[in-house]
Short mmCIF file of N, CA and C in Angstrom, two decimals:
data_model
loop_
_atom_site.label_atom_id
_atom_site.label_comp_id
_atom_site.label_asym_id
_atom_site.label_seq_id
_atom_site.Cartn_x
_atom_site.Cartn_y
_atom_site.Cartn_z
N MET A 1375 -24.74 57.39 18.34
CA MET A 1375 -25.06 57.18 16.94
C MET A 1375 -25.84 58.42 16.46
N THR A 1376 -25.46 58.93 15.32
CA THR A 1376 -26.13 60.12 14.77
C THR A 1376 -27.49 59.74 14.23
N ASP A 1377 -28.32 60.76 14.03
CA ASP A 1377 -29.65 60.52 13.45
C ASP A 1377 -29.54 59.88 12.08
N ARG A 1378 -28.59 60.34 11.29
CA ARG A 1378 -28.39 59.79 9.94
C ARG A 1378 -27.95 58.33 10.01
N ALA A 1379 -27.04 58.02 10.91
CA ALA A 1379 -26.56 56.64 11.07
C ALA A 1379 -27.69 55.75 11.59
N ALA A 1380 -28.49 56.27 12.51
CA ALA A 1380 -29.62 55.50 13.04
C ALA A 1380 -30.65 55.21 11.94
N ALA A 1381 -30.91 56.20 11.10
CA ALA A 1381 -31.87 56.01 10.00
C ALA A 1381 -31.34 54.98 9.01
N ARG A 1382 -30.04 55.04 8.72
CA ARG A 1382 -29.43 54.07 7.79
C ARG A 1382 -29.50 52.66 8.39
N ARG A 1383 -29.20 52.54 9.67
CA ARG A 1383 -29.25 51.23 10.34
C ARG A 1383 -30.68 50.68 10.33
N ARG A 1384 -31.66 51.54 10.57
CA ARG A 1384 -33.06 51.10 10.55
C ARG A 1384 -33.45 50.61 9.15
N ARG A 1385 -33.05 51.34 8.10
CA ARG A 1385 -33.33 50.90 6.71
C ARG A 1385 -32.68 49.55 6.44
N GLN A 1386 -31.45 49.38 6.91
CA GLN A 1386 -30.76 48.10 6.71
C GLN A 1386 -31.51 46.96 7.40
N LEU A 1387 -31.91 47.19 8.63
CA LEU A 1387 -32.64 46.15 9.37
C LEU A 1387 -34.00 45.86 8.73
N THR A 1388 -34.66 46.90 8.26
CA THR A 1388 -35.94 46.70 7.56
C THR A 1388 -35.73 45.85 6.32
N ASN A 1389 -34.66 46.10 5.59
CA ASN A 1389 -34.36 45.30 4.40
C ASN A 1389 -34.03 43.86 4.76
N VAL A 1390 -33.35 43.66 5.88
CA VAL A 1390 -33.05 42.30 6.35
C VAL A 1390 -34.35 41.56 6.64
N VAL A 1391 -35.30 42.23 7.30
CA VAL A 1391 -36.60 41.62 7.60
C VAL A 1391 -37.33 41.28 6.31
N LYS A 1392 -37.36 42.20 5.35
CA LYS A 1392 -38.07 41.94 4.09
C LYS A 1392 -37.42 40.79 3.32
N GLU A 1393 -36.11 40.71 3.32
CA GLU A 1393 -35.41 39.59 2.67
C GLU A 1393 -35.74 38.28 3.38
N ALA A 1394 -35.78 38.29 4.70
CA ALA A 1394 -36.11 37.08 5.46
C ALA A 1394 -37.53 36.63 5.15
N LEU A 1395 -38.45 37.59 5.00
CA LEU A 1395 -39.83 37.23 4.64
C LEU A 1395 -39.90 36.63 3.24
N ARG A 1396 -39.12 37.16 2.32
CA ARG A 1396 -39.07 36.57 0.97
C ARG A 1396 -38.53 35.15 1.03
N ASP A 1397 -37.47 34.95 1.82
CA ASP A 1397 -36.91 33.60 1.97
C ASP A 1397 -37.95 32.66 2.60
N LEU A 1398 -38.65 33.14 3.63
CA LEU A 1398 -39.69 32.35 4.27
C LEU A 1398 -40.80 31.99 3.28
N ASN A 1399 -41.23 32.96 2.51
CA ASN A 1399 -42.27 32.72 1.51
C ASN A 1399 -41.84 31.62 0.54
N MET A 1400 -40.62 31.72 0.06
CA MET A 1400 -40.12 30.72 -0.89
C MET A 1400 -40.04 29.34 -0.24
N GLN A 1401 -39.51 29.29 0.99
CA GLN A 1401 -39.38 27.99 1.65
C GLN A 1401 -40.73 27.38 1.97
N MET A 1402 -41.68 28.20 2.40
CA MET A 1402 -43.01 27.67 2.70
C MET A 1402 -43.70 27.19 1.43
N ALA A 1403 -43.50 27.89 0.32
CA ALA A 1403 -44.07 27.43 -0.95
C ALA A 1403 -43.50 26.07 -1.33
N LEU A 1404 -42.18 25.91 -1.17
CA LEU A 1404 -41.55 24.61 -1.47
C LEU A 1404 -42.07 23.52 -0.54
N LEU A 1405 -42.15 23.84 0.74
CA LEU A 1405 -42.65 22.87 1.71
C LEU A 1405 -44.09 22.48 1.39
N ASN A 1406 -44.94 23.46 1.13
CA ASN A 1406 -46.34 23.17 0.82
C ASN A 1406 -46.48 22.33 -0.45
N ARG A 1407 -45.64 22.62 -1.44
CA ARG A 1407 -45.68 21.83 -2.68
C ARG A 1407 -45.29 20.39 -2.41
N ARG A 1408 -44.22 20.19 -1.63
CA ARG A 1408 -43.78 18.83 -1.30
C ARG A 1408 -44.82 18.10 -0.48
N LEU A 1409 -45.34 18.78 0.54
CA LEU A 1409 -46.36 18.15 1.37
C LEU A 1409 -47.61 17.86 0.56
N GLY A 1410 -47.99 18.80 -0.29
CA GLY A 1410 -49.14 18.58 -1.17
C GLY A 1410 -48.93 17.37 -2.07
N GLY A 1411 -47.70 17.20 -2.54
CA GLY A 1411 -47.38 16.04 -3.36
C GLY A 1411 -47.54 14.74 -2.60
N LYS A 1412 -47.23 14.76 -1.31
CA LYS A 1412 -47.36 13.55 -0.48
C LYS A 1412 -48.82 13.13 -0.31
N VAL A 1413 -49.72 14.10 -0.29
CA VAL A 1413 -51.15 13.78 -0.11
C VAL A 1413 -51.94 14.02 -1.40
N GLU A 1414 -51.21 14.20 -2.50
CA GLU A 1414 -51.79 14.35 -3.83
C GLU A 1414 -52.75 15.54 -3.94
N LEU A 1415 -52.27 16.71 -3.46
CA LEU A 1415 -53.02 17.95 -3.57
C LEU A 1415 -52.17 19.00 -4.28
N LYS A 1416 -52.73 19.63 -5.29
CA LYS A 1416 -52.05 20.74 -5.97
C LYS A 1416 -52.15 21.98 -5.10
N ASP A 1417 -51.37 23.01 -5.43
CA ASP A 1417 -51.32 24.22 -4.61
C ASP A 1417 -52.69 24.83 -4.34
N THR A 1418 -53.50 25.00 -5.37
CA THR A 1418 -54.81 25.62 -5.18
C THR A 1418 -55.73 24.72 -4.36
N GLU A 1419 -55.65 23.42 -4.57
CA GLU A 1419 -56.45 22.47 -3.78
C GLU A 1419 -56.04 22.55 -2.32
N TRP A 1420 -54.74 22.60 -2.09
CA TRP A 1420 -54.19 22.69 -0.74
C TRP A 1420 -54.69 23.96 -0.06
N THR A 1421 -54.64 25.08 -0.78
CA THR A 1421 -55.10 26.36 -0.24
C THR A 1421 -56.59 26.30 0.12
N CYS A 1422 -57.39 25.78 -0.78
CA CYS A 1422 -58.85 25.70 -0.54
C CYS A 1422 -59.15 24.78 0.63
N LEU A 1423 -58.46 23.66 0.72
CA LEU A 1423 -58.69 22.74 1.84
C LEU A 1423 -58.31 23.40 3.16
N ASP A 1424 -57.20 24.11 3.17
CA ASP A 1424 -56.79 24.81 4.39
C ASP A 1424 -57.82 25.87 4.79
N LEU A 1425 -58.33 26.62 3.82
CA LEU A 1425 -59.37 27.61 4.12
C LEU A 1425 -60.61 26.94 4.72
N LEU A 1426 -61.02 25.83 4.13
CA LEU A 1426 -62.21 25.13 4.64
C LEU A 1426 -61.97 24.56 6.03
N ASN A 1427 -60.78 24.03 6.27
CA ASN A 1427 -60.46 23.48 7.59
C ASN A 1427 -60.39 24.57 8.65
N ARG A 1428 -59.86 25.72 8.29
CA ARG A 1428 -59.64 26.78 9.27
C ARG A 1428 -60.83 27.73 9.42
N GLN A 1429 -61.60 27.93 8.35
CA GLN A 1429 -62.66 28.93 8.40
C GLN A 1429 -64.06 28.33 8.33
N GLY A 1430 -64.14 27.01 8.33
CA GLY A 1430 -65.43 26.35 8.37
C GLY A 1430 -66.07 26.21 7.01
N PRO A 1431 -67.26 25.65 6.97
CA PRO A 1431 -67.95 25.47 5.69
C PRO A 1431 -68.17 26.81 4.99
N LEU A 1432 -67.98 26.79 3.66
CA LEU A 1432 -68.14 28.01 2.85
C LEU A 1432 -68.90 27.66 1.59
N SER A 1433 -69.54 28.66 1.02
CA SER A 1433 -70.13 28.47 -0.30
C SER A 1433 -68.99 28.45 -1.31
N PRO A 1434 -69.19 27.83 -2.46
CA PRO A 1434 -68.14 27.85 -3.48
C PRO A 1434 -67.75 29.27 -3.89
N THR A 1435 -68.72 30.17 -3.94
CA THR A 1435 -68.43 31.56 -4.31
C THR A 1435 -67.53 32.22 -3.28
N GLU A 1436 -67.85 32.01 -2.00
CA GLU A 1436 -67.03 32.61 -0.93
C GLU A 1436 -65.65 31.97 -0.90
N LEU A 1437 -65.57 30.68 -1.13
CA LEU A 1437 -64.28 30.00 -1.18
C LEU A 1437 -63.44 30.57 -2.32
N ALA A 1438 -64.04 30.77 -3.47
CA ALA A 1438 -63.32 31.34 -4.62
C ALA A 1438 -62.78 32.72 -4.26
N ARG A 1439 -63.61 33.53 -3.61
CA ARG A 1439 -63.18 34.87 -3.24
C ARG A 1439 -62.00 34.82 -2.28
N ARG A 1440 -62.10 34.01 -1.25
CA ARG A 1440 -61.04 33.94 -0.24
C ARG A 1440 -59.76 33.33 -0.79
N ALA A 1441 -59.90 32.42 -1.75
CA ALA A 1441 -58.72 31.77 -2.35
C ALA A 1441 -58.16 32.59 -3.51
N GLY A 1442 -58.86 33.66 -3.89
CA GLY A 1442 -58.39 34.49 -4.99
C GLY A 1442 -58.47 33.77 -6.33
N GLN A 1443 -59.49 32.95 -6.49
CA GLN A 1443 -59.66 32.17 -7.72
C GLN A 1443 -60.98 32.51 -8.40
N HIS A 1444 -61.03 32.27 -9.69
CA HIS A 1444 -62.26 32.44 -10.45
C HIS A 1444 -63.23 31.32 -10.05
N PRO A 1445 -64.52 31.61 -9.93
CA PRO A 1445 -65.49 30.57 -9.55
C PRO A 1445 -65.44 29.33 -10.43
N ALA A 1446 -65.18 29.49 -11.73
CA ALA A 1446 -65.10 28.32 -12.61
C ALA A 1446 -63.91 27.44 -12.23
N THR A 1447 -62.83 28.05 -11.80
CA THR A 1447 -61.65 27.30 -11.36
C THR A 1447 -61.99 26.50 -10.10
N ILE A 1448 -62.72 27.12 -9.19
CA ILE A 1448 -63.09 26.47 -7.93
C ILE A 1448 -63.94 25.23 -8.17
N THR A 1449 -64.77 25.26 -9.19
CA THR A 1449 -65.60 24.08 -9.50
C THR A 1449 -64.71 22.86 -9.74
N GLY A 1450 -63.68 23.02 -10.56
CA GLY A 1450 -62.75 21.91 -10.82
C GLY A 1450 -61.97 21.50 -9.59
N VAL A 1451 -61.55 22.49 -8.80
CA VAL A 1451 -60.82 22.21 -7.57
C VAL A 1451 -61.70 21.40 -6.62
N LEU A 1452 -62.95 21.83 -6.46
CA LEU A 1452 -63.87 21.11 -5.57
C LEU A 1452 -64.17 19.71 -6.08
N ASP A 1453 -64.29 19.56 -7.39
CA ASP A 1453 -64.50 18.21 -7.95
C ASP A 1453 -63.36 17.29 -7.55
N ARG A 1454 -62.10 17.78 -7.68
CA ARG A 1454 -60.94 16.95 -7.33
C ARG A 1454 -60.87 16.68 -5.83
N LEU A 1455 -61.16 17.70 -5.02
CA LEU A 1455 -61.14 17.50 -3.56
C LEU A 1455 -62.22 16.52 -3.13
N GLU A 1456 -63.37 16.60 -3.76
CA GLU A 1456 -64.47 15.69 -3.42
C GLU A 1456 -64.13 14.25 -3.83
N ARG A 1457 -63.58 14.08 -5.04
CA ARG A 1457 -63.16 12.74 -5.49
C ARG A 1457 -62.10 12.15 -4.56
N GLY A 1458 -61.23 13.02 -4.03
CA GLY A 1458 -60.16 12.56 -3.13
C GLY A 1458 -60.63 12.30 -1.71
N GLY A 1459 -61.89 12.61 -1.43
CA GLY A 1459 -62.43 12.38 -0.10
C GLY A 1459 -62.04 13.45 0.91
N TRP A 1460 -61.65 14.63 0.43
CA TRP A 1460 -61.24 15.71 1.33
C TRP A 1460 -62.40 16.62 1.73
N VAL A 1461 -63.39 16.77 0.85
CA VAL A 1461 -64.52 17.67 1.12
C VAL A 1461 -65.82 17.03 0.69
N THR A 1462 -66.90 17.63 1.16
CA THR A 1462 -68.22 17.24 0.70
C THR A 1462 -69.01 18.50 0.41
N ARG A 1463 -69.89 18.41 -0.56
CA ARG A 1463 -70.80 19.52 -0.86
C ARG A 1463 -72.16 19.14 -0.32
N GLU A 1464 -72.76 20.08 0.42
CA GLU A 1464 -74.06 19.82 1.02
C GLU A 1464 -75.01 20.95 0.64
N ARG A 1465 -76.27 20.61 0.52
CA ARG A 1465 -77.28 21.64 0.26
C ARG A 1465 -77.27 22.64 1.40
N ASP A 1466 -77.39 23.90 1.07
CA ASP A 1466 -77.44 24.96 2.07
C ASP A 1466 -78.87 25.04 2.61
N PRO A 1467 -79.10 24.60 3.85
CA PRO A 1467 -80.46 24.56 4.38
C PRO A 1467 -81.07 25.95 4.60
N GLU A 1468 -80.24 26.98 4.64
CA GLU A 1468 -80.74 28.33 4.90
C GLU A 1468 -81.04 29.10 3.62
N SER A 1469 -80.75 28.52 2.49
CA SER A 1469 -80.96 29.22 1.22
C SER A 1469 -82.30 28.85 0.60
N THR A 1470 -82.93 29.83 -0.04
CA THR A 1470 -84.17 29.57 -0.75
C THR A 1470 -83.88 28.97 -2.13
N ASP A 1471 -82.64 29.09 -2.58
CA ASP A 1471 -82.22 28.51 -3.85
C ASP A 1471 -81.84 27.05 -3.62
N ARG A 1472 -82.59 26.13 -4.20
CA ARG A 1472 -82.33 24.70 -3.99
C ARG A 1472 -80.98 24.26 -4.53
N ARG A 1473 -80.39 25.05 -5.43
CA ARG A 1473 -79.09 24.69 -6.00
C ARG A 1473 -77.93 25.12 -5.10
N ALA A 1474 -78.20 25.96 -4.11
CA ALA A 1474 -77.14 26.49 -3.24
C ALA A 1474 -76.50 25.36 -2.42
N VAL A 1475 -75.17 25.37 -2.41
CA VAL A 1475 -74.45 24.36 -1.63
C VAL A 1475 -73.42 25.03 -0.73
N THR A 1476 -73.05 24.28 0.28
CA THR A 1476 -71.96 24.67 1.18
C THR A 1476 -70.92 23.56 1.07
N VAL A 1477 -69.66 23.95 1.10
CA VAL A 1477 -68.57 22.98 1.03
C VAL A 1477 -67.97 22.84 2.42
N ARG A 1478 -67.80 21.60 2.84
CA ARG A 1478 -67.28 21.31 4.17
C ARG A 1478 -66.11 20.34 4.04
N ALA A 1479 -65.04 20.63 4.78
CA ALA A 1479 -63.90 19.71 4.82
C ALA A 1479 -64.30 18.47 5.63
N LEU A 1480 -63.85 17.33 5.18
CA LEU A 1480 -64.09 16.08 5.91
C LEU A 1480 -62.95 15.90 6.92
N ARG A 1481 -63.24 16.21 8.17
CA ARG A 1481 -62.23 16.27 9.23
C ARG A 1481 -61.50 14.93 9.45
N GLU A 1482 -62.16 13.82 9.14
CA GLU A 1482 -61.51 12.52 9.36
C GLU A 1482 -60.24 12.37 8.52
N ARG A 1483 -60.14 13.10 7.42
CA ARG A 1483 -58.93 13.04 6.59
C ARG A 1483 -57.80 13.87 7.17
N ASN A 1484 -58.09 14.73 8.16
CA ASN A 1484 -57.07 15.62 8.71
C ASN A 1484 -55.92 14.87 9.37
N GLN A 1485 -56.17 13.66 9.89
CA GLN A 1485 -55.09 12.90 10.51
C GLN A 1485 -53.94 12.68 9.52
N GLU A 1486 -54.29 12.47 8.27
CA GLU A 1486 -53.27 12.30 7.23
C GLU A 1486 -52.45 13.59 7.09
N LEU A 1487 -53.12 14.73 7.16
CA LEU A 1487 -52.42 16.01 7.08
C LEU A 1487 -51.52 16.21 8.31
N TYR A 1488 -52.04 15.90 9.49
CA TYR A 1488 -51.27 16.06 10.72
C TYR A 1488 -50.00 15.21 10.67
N ARG A 1489 -50.12 13.98 10.19
CA ARG A 1489 -48.93 13.12 10.08
C ARG A 1489 -47.92 13.72 9.10
N THR A 1490 -48.41 14.26 8.01
CA THR A 1490 -47.53 14.82 6.99
C THR A 1490 -46.82 16.07 7.53
N PHE A 1491 -47.50 16.85 8.35
CA PHE A 1491 -46.93 18.08 8.90
C PHE A 1491 -46.19 17.87 10.23
N ALA A 1492 -46.14 16.64 10.73
CA ALA A 1492 -45.58 16.38 12.06
C ALA A 1492 -44.16 16.93 12.22
N GLY A 1493 -43.31 16.73 11.24
CA GLY A 1493 -41.93 17.21 11.34
C GLY A 1493 -41.86 18.71 11.48
N MET A 1494 -42.60 19.42 10.67
CA MET A 1494 -42.60 20.88 10.73
C MET A 1494 -43.20 21.36 12.04
N ASN A 1495 -44.29 20.73 12.48
CA ASN A 1495 -44.91 21.13 13.75
C ASN A 1495 -43.95 20.95 14.92
N LYS A 1496 -43.21 19.84 14.95
CA LYS A 1496 -42.24 19.61 16.03
C LYS A 1496 -41.14 20.66 16.00
N ARG A 1497 -40.66 20.99 14.80
CA ARG A 1497 -39.60 22.00 14.69
C ARG A 1497 -40.10 23.38 15.11
N MET A 1498 -41.35 23.71 14.77
CA MET A 1498 -41.91 25.00 15.17
C MET A 1498 -42.10 25.06 16.68
N ASP A 1499 -42.55 23.96 17.29
CA ASP A 1499 -42.69 23.92 18.75
C ASP A 1499 -41.33 24.15 19.41
N ALA A 1500 -40.29 23.48 18.91
CA ALA A 1500 -38.94 23.63 19.48
C ALA A 1500 -38.44 25.06 19.28
N LEU A 1501 -38.67 25.62 18.13
CA LEU A 1501 -38.26 27.00 17.85
C LEU A 1501 -38.93 27.97 18.82
N CYS A 1502 -40.23 27.82 18.99
CA CYS A 1502 -41.00 28.73 19.87
C CYS A 1502 -40.58 28.60 21.33
N ARG A 1503 -40.12 27.41 21.75
CA ARG A 1503 -39.65 27.24 23.13
C ARG A 1503 -38.45 28.14 23.44
N GLY A 1504 -37.74 28.56 22.41
CA GLY A 1504 -36.58 29.43 22.59
C GLY A 1504 -36.92 30.90 22.79
N TYR A 1505 -38.18 31.24 22.77
CA TYR A 1505 -38.61 32.63 22.93
C TYR A 1505 -39.47 32.77 24.18
N SER A 1506 -39.37 33.93 24.81
CA SER A 1506 -40.22 34.22 25.98
C SER A 1506 -41.64 34.52 25.50
N GLU A 1507 -42.58 34.52 26.43
CA GLU A 1507 -43.97 34.85 26.06
C GLU A 1507 -44.07 36.25 25.45
N PRO A 1508 -43.44 37.27 26.04
CA PRO A 1508 -43.52 38.60 25.40
C PRO A 1508 -42.92 38.61 23.99
N GLU A 1509 -41.84 37.87 23.78
CA GLU A 1509 -41.25 37.80 22.43
C GLU A 1509 -42.20 37.11 21.46
N LEU A 1510 -42.85 36.03 21.91
CA LEU A 1510 -43.82 35.33 21.06
C LEU A 1510 -44.99 36.25 20.71
N GLU A 1511 -45.42 37.08 21.66
CA GLU A 1511 -46.49 38.03 21.38
C GLU A 1511 -46.08 39.02 20.30
N VAL A 1512 -44.83 39.50 20.36
CA VAL A 1512 -44.34 40.43 19.34
C VAL A 1512 -44.26 39.74 17.98
N ILE A 1513 -43.76 38.51 17.97
CA ILE A 1513 -43.65 37.76 16.71
C ILE A 1513 -45.04 37.53 16.12
N ALA A 1514 -45.99 37.10 16.95
CA ALA A 1514 -47.35 36.85 16.46
C ALA A 1514 -47.97 38.14 15.94
N ASP A 1515 -47.77 39.24 16.63
CA ASP A 1515 -48.29 40.53 16.18
C ASP A 1515 -47.67 40.91 14.84
N PHE A 1516 -46.36 40.76 14.71
CA PHE A 1516 -45.68 41.08 13.46
C PHE A 1516 -46.24 40.24 12.31
N LEU A 1517 -46.42 38.94 12.55
CA LEU A 1517 -46.92 38.06 11.49
C LEU A 1517 -48.36 38.41 11.11
N ARG A 1518 -49.21 38.71 12.10
CA ARG A 1518 -50.59 39.13 11.80
C ARG A 1518 -50.59 40.42 10.97
N ARG A 1519 -49.76 41.37 11.38
CA ARG A 1519 -49.72 42.65 10.67
C ARG A 1519 -49.12 42.48 9.27
N THR A 1520 -48.18 41.57 9.11
CA THR A 1520 -47.62 41.28 7.79
C THR A 1520 -48.69 40.66 6.90
N THR A 1521 -49.49 39.76 7.48
CA THR A 1521 -50.60 39.15 6.74
C THR A 1521 -51.59 40.22 6.28
N GLU A 1522 -51.92 41.14 7.18
CA GLU A 1522 -52.85 42.23 6.82
C GLU A 1522 -52.28 43.10 5.71
N ALA A 1523 -50.97 43.40 5.77
CA ALA A 1523 -50.34 44.18 4.71
C ALA A 1523 -50.42 43.44 3.38
N GLY A 1524 -50.25 42.12 3.43
CA GLY A 1524 -50.37 41.32 2.21
C GLY A 1524 -51.79 41.32 1.67
N GLN A 1525 -52.78 41.26 2.57
CA GLN A 1525 -54.18 41.29 2.13
C GLN A 1525 -54.51 42.62 1.45
N VAL A 1526 -54.09 43.71 2.06
CA VAL A 1526 -54.35 45.04 1.48
C VAL A 1526 -53.64 45.16 0.13
N SER A 1527 -52.42 44.69 0.05
CA SER A 1527 -51.67 44.76 -1.21
C SER A 1527 -52.32 43.90 -2.29
N THR A 1528 -52.85 42.75 -1.91
CA THR A 1528 -53.57 41.89 -2.86
C THR A 1528 -54.80 42.60 -3.38
N GLU A 1529 -55.55 43.21 -2.48
CA GLU A 1529 -56.76 43.93 -2.89
C GLU A 1529 -56.42 45.10 -3.82
N GLU A 1530 -55.32 45.78 -3.55
CA GLU A 1530 -54.88 46.87 -4.42
C GLU A 1530 -54.59 46.36 -5.83
N LEU A 1531 -53.93 45.21 -5.91
CA LEU A 1531 -53.62 44.63 -7.22
C LEU A 1531 -54.90 44.23 -7.96
N ASP A 1532 -55.89 43.76 -7.19
CA ASP A 1532 -57.15 43.35 -7.81
C ASP A 1532 -57.92 44.54 -8.38
N THR A 1533 -57.76 45.72 -7.78
CA THR A 1533 -58.50 46.89 -8.24
C THR A 1533 -57.70 47.73 -9.22
N ALA A 1534 -56.43 47.44 -9.39
CA ALA A 1534 -55.58 48.24 -10.29
C ALA A 1534 -55.78 47.87 -11.74
#
């Protein structure tokens, strides 16, 4: 294969990967919307709850930053999550400001999420069984690096 043909083939494969990522993004958005509908969570609520479950208790300001939302928006999101029994707001014992709070996910509600995600989790387990450990390491590395590229691109858009 010539250098020119190899470069063309690499561009084609890169485009196939980018198209597959776009398809994945769209399918995951649809899945998350449907699953959110089953547990009565809107997209932003779902995102905030996932952040709290995965990254631990956060201040509302930090949650807003990580979710890419305006702090005023987060107030409404937290009100709905709290009414739904998904989160609790607690006074921050380490803060000198008595108004400071930390938001914590209520883990007892996670069983409902696990049941809702059971089908997808089983399919992902079966899919991963078809790959060797070295292949899974490459896939995990690719996904982490894709996430980092998305984070940098998001930050660029925020500063532009």
